[in-house]
Short mmCIF file of C-alpha atoms in Angstrom, two decimals:
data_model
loop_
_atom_site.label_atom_id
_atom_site.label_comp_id
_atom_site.label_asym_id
_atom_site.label_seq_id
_atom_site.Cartn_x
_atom_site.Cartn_y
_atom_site.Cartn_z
CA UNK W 810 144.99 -0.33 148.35
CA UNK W 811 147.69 0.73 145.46
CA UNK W 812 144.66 0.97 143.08
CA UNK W 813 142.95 3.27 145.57
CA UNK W 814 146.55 5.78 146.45
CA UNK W 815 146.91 5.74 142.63
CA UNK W 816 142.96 7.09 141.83
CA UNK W 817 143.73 9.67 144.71
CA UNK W 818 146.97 11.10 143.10
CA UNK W 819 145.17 11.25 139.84
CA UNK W 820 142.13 13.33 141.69
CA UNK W 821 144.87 15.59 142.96
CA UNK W 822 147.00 15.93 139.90
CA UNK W 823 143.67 16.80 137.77
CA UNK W 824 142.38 18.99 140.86
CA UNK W 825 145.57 20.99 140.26
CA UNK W 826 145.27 21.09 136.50
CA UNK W 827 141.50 22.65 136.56
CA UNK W 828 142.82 25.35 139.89
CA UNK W 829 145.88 26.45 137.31
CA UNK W 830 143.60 26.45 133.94
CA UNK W 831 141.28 28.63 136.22
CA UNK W 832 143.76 30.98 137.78
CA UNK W 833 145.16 31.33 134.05
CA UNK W 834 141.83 31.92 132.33
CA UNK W 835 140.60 34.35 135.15
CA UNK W 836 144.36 36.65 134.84
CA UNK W 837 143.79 36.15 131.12
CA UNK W 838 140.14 37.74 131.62
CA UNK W 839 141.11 40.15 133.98
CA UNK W 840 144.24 41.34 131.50
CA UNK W 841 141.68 41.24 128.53
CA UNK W 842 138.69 43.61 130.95
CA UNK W 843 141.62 45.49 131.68
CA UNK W 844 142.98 46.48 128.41
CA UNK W 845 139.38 46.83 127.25
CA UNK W 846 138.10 49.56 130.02
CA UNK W 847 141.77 51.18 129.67
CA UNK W 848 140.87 54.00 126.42
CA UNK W 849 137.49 54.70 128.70
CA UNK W 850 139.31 54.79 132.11
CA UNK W 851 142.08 56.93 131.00
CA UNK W 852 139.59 59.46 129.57
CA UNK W 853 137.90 59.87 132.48
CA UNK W 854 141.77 60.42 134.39
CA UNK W 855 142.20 63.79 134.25
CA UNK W 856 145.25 65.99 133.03
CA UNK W 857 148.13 66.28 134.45
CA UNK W 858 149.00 69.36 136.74
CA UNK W 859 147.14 71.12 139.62
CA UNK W 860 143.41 72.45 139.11
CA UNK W 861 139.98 70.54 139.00
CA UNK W 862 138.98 69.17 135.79
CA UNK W 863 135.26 68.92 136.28
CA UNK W 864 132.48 67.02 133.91
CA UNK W 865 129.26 68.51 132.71
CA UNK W 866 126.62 68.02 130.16
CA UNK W 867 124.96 70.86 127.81
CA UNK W 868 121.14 69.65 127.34
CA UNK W 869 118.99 71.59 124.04
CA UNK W 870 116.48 70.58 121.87
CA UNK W 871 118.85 69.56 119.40
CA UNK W 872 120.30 66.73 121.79
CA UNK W 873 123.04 67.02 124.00
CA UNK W 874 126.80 67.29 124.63
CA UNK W 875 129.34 66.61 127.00
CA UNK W 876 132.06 68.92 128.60
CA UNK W 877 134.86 69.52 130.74
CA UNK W 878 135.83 72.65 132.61
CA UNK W 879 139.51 73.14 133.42
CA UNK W 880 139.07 75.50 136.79
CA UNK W 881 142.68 76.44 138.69
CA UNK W 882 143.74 76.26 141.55
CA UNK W 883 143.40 78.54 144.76
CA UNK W 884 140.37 80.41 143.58
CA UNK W 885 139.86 83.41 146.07
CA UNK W 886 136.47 84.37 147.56
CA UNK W 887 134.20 86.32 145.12
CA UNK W 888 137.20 86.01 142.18
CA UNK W 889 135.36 86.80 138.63
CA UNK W 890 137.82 84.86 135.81
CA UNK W 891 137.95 85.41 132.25
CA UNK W 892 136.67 82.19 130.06
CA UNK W 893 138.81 80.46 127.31
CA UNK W 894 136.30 78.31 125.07
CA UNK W 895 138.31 75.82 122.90
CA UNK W 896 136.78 73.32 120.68
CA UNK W 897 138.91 70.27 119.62
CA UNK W 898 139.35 69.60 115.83
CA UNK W 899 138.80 65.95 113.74
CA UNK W 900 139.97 62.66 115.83
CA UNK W 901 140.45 64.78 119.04
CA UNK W 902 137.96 64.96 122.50
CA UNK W 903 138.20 67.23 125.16
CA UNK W 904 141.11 65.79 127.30
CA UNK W 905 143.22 64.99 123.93
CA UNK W 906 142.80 68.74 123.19
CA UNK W 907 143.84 69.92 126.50
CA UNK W 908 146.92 67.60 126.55
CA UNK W 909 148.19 68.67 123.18
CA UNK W 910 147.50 72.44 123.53
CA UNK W 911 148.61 72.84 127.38
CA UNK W 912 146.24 75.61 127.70
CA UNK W 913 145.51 74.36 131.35
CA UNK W 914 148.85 75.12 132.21
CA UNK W 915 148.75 78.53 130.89
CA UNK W 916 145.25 78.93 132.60
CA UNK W 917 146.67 77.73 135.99
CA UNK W 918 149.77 80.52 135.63
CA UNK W 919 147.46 83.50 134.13
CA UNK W 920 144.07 82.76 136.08
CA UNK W 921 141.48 81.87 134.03
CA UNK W 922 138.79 79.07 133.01
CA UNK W 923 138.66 77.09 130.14
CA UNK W 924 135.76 75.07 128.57
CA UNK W 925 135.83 71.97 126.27
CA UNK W 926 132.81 71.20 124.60
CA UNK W 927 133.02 67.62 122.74
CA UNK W 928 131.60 66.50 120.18
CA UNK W 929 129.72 63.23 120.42
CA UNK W 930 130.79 60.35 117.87
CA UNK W 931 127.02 59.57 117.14
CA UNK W 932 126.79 62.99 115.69
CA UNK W 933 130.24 62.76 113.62
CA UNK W 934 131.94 59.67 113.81
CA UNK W 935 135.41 60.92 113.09
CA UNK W 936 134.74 63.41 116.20
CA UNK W 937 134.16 66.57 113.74
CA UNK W 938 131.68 69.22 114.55
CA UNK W 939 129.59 69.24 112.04
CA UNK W 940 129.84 73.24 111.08
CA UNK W 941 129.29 72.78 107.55
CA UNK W 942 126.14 71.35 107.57
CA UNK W 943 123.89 74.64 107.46
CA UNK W 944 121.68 73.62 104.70
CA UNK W 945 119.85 70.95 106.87
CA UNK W 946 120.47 72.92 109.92
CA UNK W 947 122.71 70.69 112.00
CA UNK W 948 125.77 73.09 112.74
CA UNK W 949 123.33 75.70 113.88
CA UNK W 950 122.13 72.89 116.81
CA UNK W 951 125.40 72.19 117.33
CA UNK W 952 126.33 76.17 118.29
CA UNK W 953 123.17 76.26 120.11
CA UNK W 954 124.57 73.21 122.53
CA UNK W 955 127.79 75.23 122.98
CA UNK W 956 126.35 78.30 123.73
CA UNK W 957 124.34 76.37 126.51
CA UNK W 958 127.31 74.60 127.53
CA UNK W 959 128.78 78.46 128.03
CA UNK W 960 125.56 79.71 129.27
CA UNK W 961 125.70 76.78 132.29
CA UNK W 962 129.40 77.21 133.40
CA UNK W 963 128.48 81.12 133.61
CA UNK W 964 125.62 79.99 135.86
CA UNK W 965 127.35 77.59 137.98
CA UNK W 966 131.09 78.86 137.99
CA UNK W 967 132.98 82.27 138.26
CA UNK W 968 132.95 83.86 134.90
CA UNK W 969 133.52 87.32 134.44
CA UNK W 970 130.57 87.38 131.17
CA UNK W 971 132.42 89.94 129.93
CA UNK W 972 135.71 88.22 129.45
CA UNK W 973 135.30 85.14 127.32
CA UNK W 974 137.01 84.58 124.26
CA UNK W 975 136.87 81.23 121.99
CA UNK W 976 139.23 79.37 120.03
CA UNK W 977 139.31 76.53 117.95
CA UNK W 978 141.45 73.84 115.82
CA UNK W 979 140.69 72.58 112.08
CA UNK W 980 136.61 72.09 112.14
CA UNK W 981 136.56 73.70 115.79
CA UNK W 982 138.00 76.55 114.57
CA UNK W 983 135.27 76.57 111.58
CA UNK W 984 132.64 75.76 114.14
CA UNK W 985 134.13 79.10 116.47
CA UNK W 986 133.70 81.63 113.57
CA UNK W 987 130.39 80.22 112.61
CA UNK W 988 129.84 80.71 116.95
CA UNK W 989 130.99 84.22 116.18
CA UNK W 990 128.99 85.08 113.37
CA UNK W 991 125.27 84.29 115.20
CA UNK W 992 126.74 85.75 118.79
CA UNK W 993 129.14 88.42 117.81
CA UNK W 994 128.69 90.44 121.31
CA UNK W 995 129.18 87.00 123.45
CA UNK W 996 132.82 86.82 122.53
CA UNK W 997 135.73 89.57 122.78
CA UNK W 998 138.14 87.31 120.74
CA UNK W 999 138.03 84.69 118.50
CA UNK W 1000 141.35 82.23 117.44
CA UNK W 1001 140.92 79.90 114.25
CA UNK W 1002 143.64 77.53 113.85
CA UNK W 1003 144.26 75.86 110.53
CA UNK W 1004 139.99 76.42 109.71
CA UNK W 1005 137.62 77.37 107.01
CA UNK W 1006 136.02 80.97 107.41
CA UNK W 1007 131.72 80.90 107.89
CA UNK W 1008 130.26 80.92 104.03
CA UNK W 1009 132.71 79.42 102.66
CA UNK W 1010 130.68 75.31 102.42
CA UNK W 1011 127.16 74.29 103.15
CA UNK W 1012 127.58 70.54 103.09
CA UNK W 1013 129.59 68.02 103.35
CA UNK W 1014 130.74 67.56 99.39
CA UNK W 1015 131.40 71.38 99.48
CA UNK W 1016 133.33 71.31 102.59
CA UNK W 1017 135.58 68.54 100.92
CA UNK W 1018 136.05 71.64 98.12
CA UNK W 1019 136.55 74.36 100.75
CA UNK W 1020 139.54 72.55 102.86
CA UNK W 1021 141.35 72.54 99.58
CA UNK W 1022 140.40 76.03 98.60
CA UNK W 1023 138.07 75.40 95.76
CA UNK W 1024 135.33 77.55 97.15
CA UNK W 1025 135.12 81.03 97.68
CA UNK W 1026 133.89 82.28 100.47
CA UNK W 1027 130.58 84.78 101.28
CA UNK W 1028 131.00 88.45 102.47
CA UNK W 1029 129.96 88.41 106.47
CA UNK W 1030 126.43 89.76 106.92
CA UNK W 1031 127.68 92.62 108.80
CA UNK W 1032 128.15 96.11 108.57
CA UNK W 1033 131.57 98.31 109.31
CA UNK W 1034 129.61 99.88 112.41
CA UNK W 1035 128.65 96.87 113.36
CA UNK W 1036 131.74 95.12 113.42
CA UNK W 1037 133.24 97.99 115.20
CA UNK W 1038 130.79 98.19 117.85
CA UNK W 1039 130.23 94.35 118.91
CA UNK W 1040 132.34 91.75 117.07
CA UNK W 1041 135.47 90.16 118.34
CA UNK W 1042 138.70 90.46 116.56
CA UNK W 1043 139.96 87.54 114.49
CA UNK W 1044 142.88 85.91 114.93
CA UNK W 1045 144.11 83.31 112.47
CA UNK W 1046 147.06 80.79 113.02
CA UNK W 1047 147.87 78.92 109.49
CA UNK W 1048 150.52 76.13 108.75
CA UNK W 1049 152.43 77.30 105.19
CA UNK W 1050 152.19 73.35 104.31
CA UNK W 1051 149.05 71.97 105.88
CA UNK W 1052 147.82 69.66 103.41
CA UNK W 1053 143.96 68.72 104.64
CA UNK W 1054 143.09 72.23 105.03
CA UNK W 1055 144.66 74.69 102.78
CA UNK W 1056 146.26 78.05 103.89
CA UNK W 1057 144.06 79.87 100.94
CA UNK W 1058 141.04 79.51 104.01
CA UNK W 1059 143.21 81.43 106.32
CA UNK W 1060 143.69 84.61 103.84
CA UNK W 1061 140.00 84.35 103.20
CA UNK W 1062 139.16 84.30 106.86
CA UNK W 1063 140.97 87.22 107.86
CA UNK W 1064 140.11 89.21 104.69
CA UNK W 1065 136.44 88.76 105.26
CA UNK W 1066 136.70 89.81 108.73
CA UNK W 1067 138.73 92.71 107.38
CA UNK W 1068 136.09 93.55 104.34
CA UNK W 1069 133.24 93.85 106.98
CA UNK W 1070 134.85 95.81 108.96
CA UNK W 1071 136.20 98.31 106.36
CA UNK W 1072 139.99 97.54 107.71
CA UNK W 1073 142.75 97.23 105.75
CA UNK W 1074 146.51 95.23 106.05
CA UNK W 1075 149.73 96.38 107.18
CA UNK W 1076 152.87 95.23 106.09
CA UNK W 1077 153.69 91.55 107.21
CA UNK W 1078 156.26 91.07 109.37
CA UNK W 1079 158.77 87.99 109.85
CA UNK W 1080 159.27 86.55 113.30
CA UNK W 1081 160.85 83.67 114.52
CA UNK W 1082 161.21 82.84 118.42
CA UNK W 1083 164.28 80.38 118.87
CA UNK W 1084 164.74 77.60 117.14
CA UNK W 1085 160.99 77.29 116.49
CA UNK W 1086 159.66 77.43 113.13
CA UNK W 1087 159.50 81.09 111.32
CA UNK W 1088 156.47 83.10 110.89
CA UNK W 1089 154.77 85.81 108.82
CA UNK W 1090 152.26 88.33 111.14
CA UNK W 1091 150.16 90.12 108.88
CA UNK W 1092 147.67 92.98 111.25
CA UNK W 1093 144.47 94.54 109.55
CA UNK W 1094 143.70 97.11 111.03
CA UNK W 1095 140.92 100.03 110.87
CA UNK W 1096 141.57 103.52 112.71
CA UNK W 1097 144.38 101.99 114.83
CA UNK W 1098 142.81 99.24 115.76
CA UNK W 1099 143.25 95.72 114.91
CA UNK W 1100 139.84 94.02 113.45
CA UNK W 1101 142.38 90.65 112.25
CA UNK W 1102 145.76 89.49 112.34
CA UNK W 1103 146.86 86.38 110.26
CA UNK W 1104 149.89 84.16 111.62
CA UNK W 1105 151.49 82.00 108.75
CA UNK W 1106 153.32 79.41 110.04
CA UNK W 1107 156.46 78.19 108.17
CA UNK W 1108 156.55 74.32 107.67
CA UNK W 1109 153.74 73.96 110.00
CA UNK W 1110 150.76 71.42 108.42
CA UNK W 1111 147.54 70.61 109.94
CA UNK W 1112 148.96 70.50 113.72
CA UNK W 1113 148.76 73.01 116.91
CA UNK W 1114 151.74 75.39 116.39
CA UNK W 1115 153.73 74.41 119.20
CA UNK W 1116 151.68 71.41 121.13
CA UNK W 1117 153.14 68.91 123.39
CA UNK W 1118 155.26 66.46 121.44
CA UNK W 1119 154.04 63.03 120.05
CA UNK W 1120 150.53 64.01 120.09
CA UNK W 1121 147.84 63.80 117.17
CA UNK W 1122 147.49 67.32 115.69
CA UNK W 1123 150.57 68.80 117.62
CA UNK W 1124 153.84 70.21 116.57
CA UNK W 1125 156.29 71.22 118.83
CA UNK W 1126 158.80 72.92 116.94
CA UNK W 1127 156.06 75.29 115.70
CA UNK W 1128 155.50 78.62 117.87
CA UNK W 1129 153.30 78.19 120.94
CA UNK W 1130 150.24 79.10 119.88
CA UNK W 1131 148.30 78.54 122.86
CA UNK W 1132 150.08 81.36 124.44
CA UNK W 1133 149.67 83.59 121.28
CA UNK W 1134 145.93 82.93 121.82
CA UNK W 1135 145.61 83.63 125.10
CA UNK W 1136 148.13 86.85 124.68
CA UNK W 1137 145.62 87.61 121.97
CA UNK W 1138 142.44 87.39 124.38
CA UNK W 1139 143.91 88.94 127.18
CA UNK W 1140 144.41 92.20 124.99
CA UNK W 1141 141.18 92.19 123.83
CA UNK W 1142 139.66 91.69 127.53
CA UNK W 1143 142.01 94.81 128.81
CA UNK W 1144 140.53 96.88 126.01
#
């Protein structure tokens, strides 16, 4: 009988050993599933702050891309609103780009859409676009798919066509100008922040020679009429230290704007807003009117003048330049 209790404790003690080492291992698995969906199911959370933040996918013959549309709130009945494209830089996806430039916020104040296209890792690994690569053709796929990406949320959502400007950070603000260049009279504005200007690389060794400015850059194929008839002012935003791309490609960007278009520069002036960092606006302008305007940030590097704070690519001390761009665009619309 004692032999018999003493088996039975032993069958419960062991029963309980296996039911803990269960519970443990299945917590331990569901902490381990957890951690690894976490990066994929806080991408798909949207931003923070009021609006819809809506998927979509831009389909070509050169492959595809994904994209998300920032629309804001309270849209009225048969509202047209003006379109901000923005395409993230190096490291960065849509929702990173949103969070550290805040442009929803100003979109959800000043009434207007914005679209991030993102680049997909299998085409750039380090989340680049891939503007340099004209000799084999791949940036010019690349601004096909975000044309159609723009081409579908004008079908599906309430653009006003002829109010969409584009902007863009490091290689998205190379990829907007090179945008520009083969659809001038899509755009009425065009931002690039801390970029290289169109002709300046055509691969990926010269591109590593342009962000240092070791490479000059080719006149735009355009002619003074031209520019003054269809293409969309320049703005450039620059960081005075920004080591990975150097401030020589801003001068060059706004200079070839200005060449084409037969404008010349006024005298820079010095602004600083607060206790944010100082900077040098430089307009050039032809017949009164302002083809490009240059920005040099003070003791700004390779960041978004005046991001949210402890973000990748984002300074906060630097002036906000997602307001400058859309007080930029929103000029260029009234005009």
């Amino acid at each position: 009988m004692a032999k018999r209790m003493h088996t039975a404790a032993w069958a419960r003690t062991l029963e309980r050993s296996f039911s803990a080492i269960t519970r443990d291992t299945l917590r331990a698995g569901t902490r381990a599933v957890s951690r690894a969906l976490k990066p994929t199911v806080d991408k798909r959370r949207p931003p923070p702050g009021a609006g819809d933040w809506i998927p979509g996918m831009a389909l070509g013959p050169t492959g595809a891309r994904r994209f998300r549309l920032y629309r804001p709130p309270d849209l009225k009945f048969g509202e047209r609103l003006p379109l901000m494209v923005m395409l993230h830089g190096c490291g960065q996806d849509a929702k990173s780009f949103a969070m550290s430039t805040r442009m929803n916020r100003i979109a959800a104040r000043e009434r207007f859409l914005v679209l991030y296209p993102e680049q997909d890792r299998l085409a750039n690994a380090q989340g680049c676009w891939n503007w340099f690569d004209t000799t084999s053709g791949r940036a010019y796929g690349e601004a096909a798919l975000i044309m159609k990406a723009i081409d579908q949320v004008c079908l599906l959502y309430p653009v006003d066509r002829a109010r969409i400007a584009l902007a863009g950070l490091s290689a998205g603000a190379s990829m907007a100008a090179l945008l520009v260049t083969r659809h001038p009279e899509r755009f009425k504005a065009v931002v690039m922040h801390s970029g290289i200007p169109p002709g300046t690389a055509h691969s990926t060794l010269s591109a590593l020679g342009a962000m240092h400015g070791r490479r000059a850059t080719m006149p735009l194929m355009a002619t003074p009429v031209a520019m003054a008839a269809s293409w969309p002012p320049l703005m450039v935003i620059h960081g005075g230290v920004d080591t990975v791309v150097s401030a020589n490609n801003g001068h060059a960007a706004v200079q070839v704007w200005a060449d084409a278009a037969g404008a010349r520069a006024s005298k820079g002036r010095s602004v600083q807003r607060g206790q944010r960092y100082p900077m040098t606006v430089t307009d050039f302008k032809r017949r009164g009117s302002t083809v490009a305007k240059l920005v040099e940030v003070q003791r700004l590097g390779h960041a978004w003048s005046g991001g949210a704070a402890k973000h990748p690519f984002s300074d906060g001390d630097g002036p906000d330049a997602s307001r400058m761009v859309w007080a930029f665009a929103a000029k260029q619309f009234r005009v």
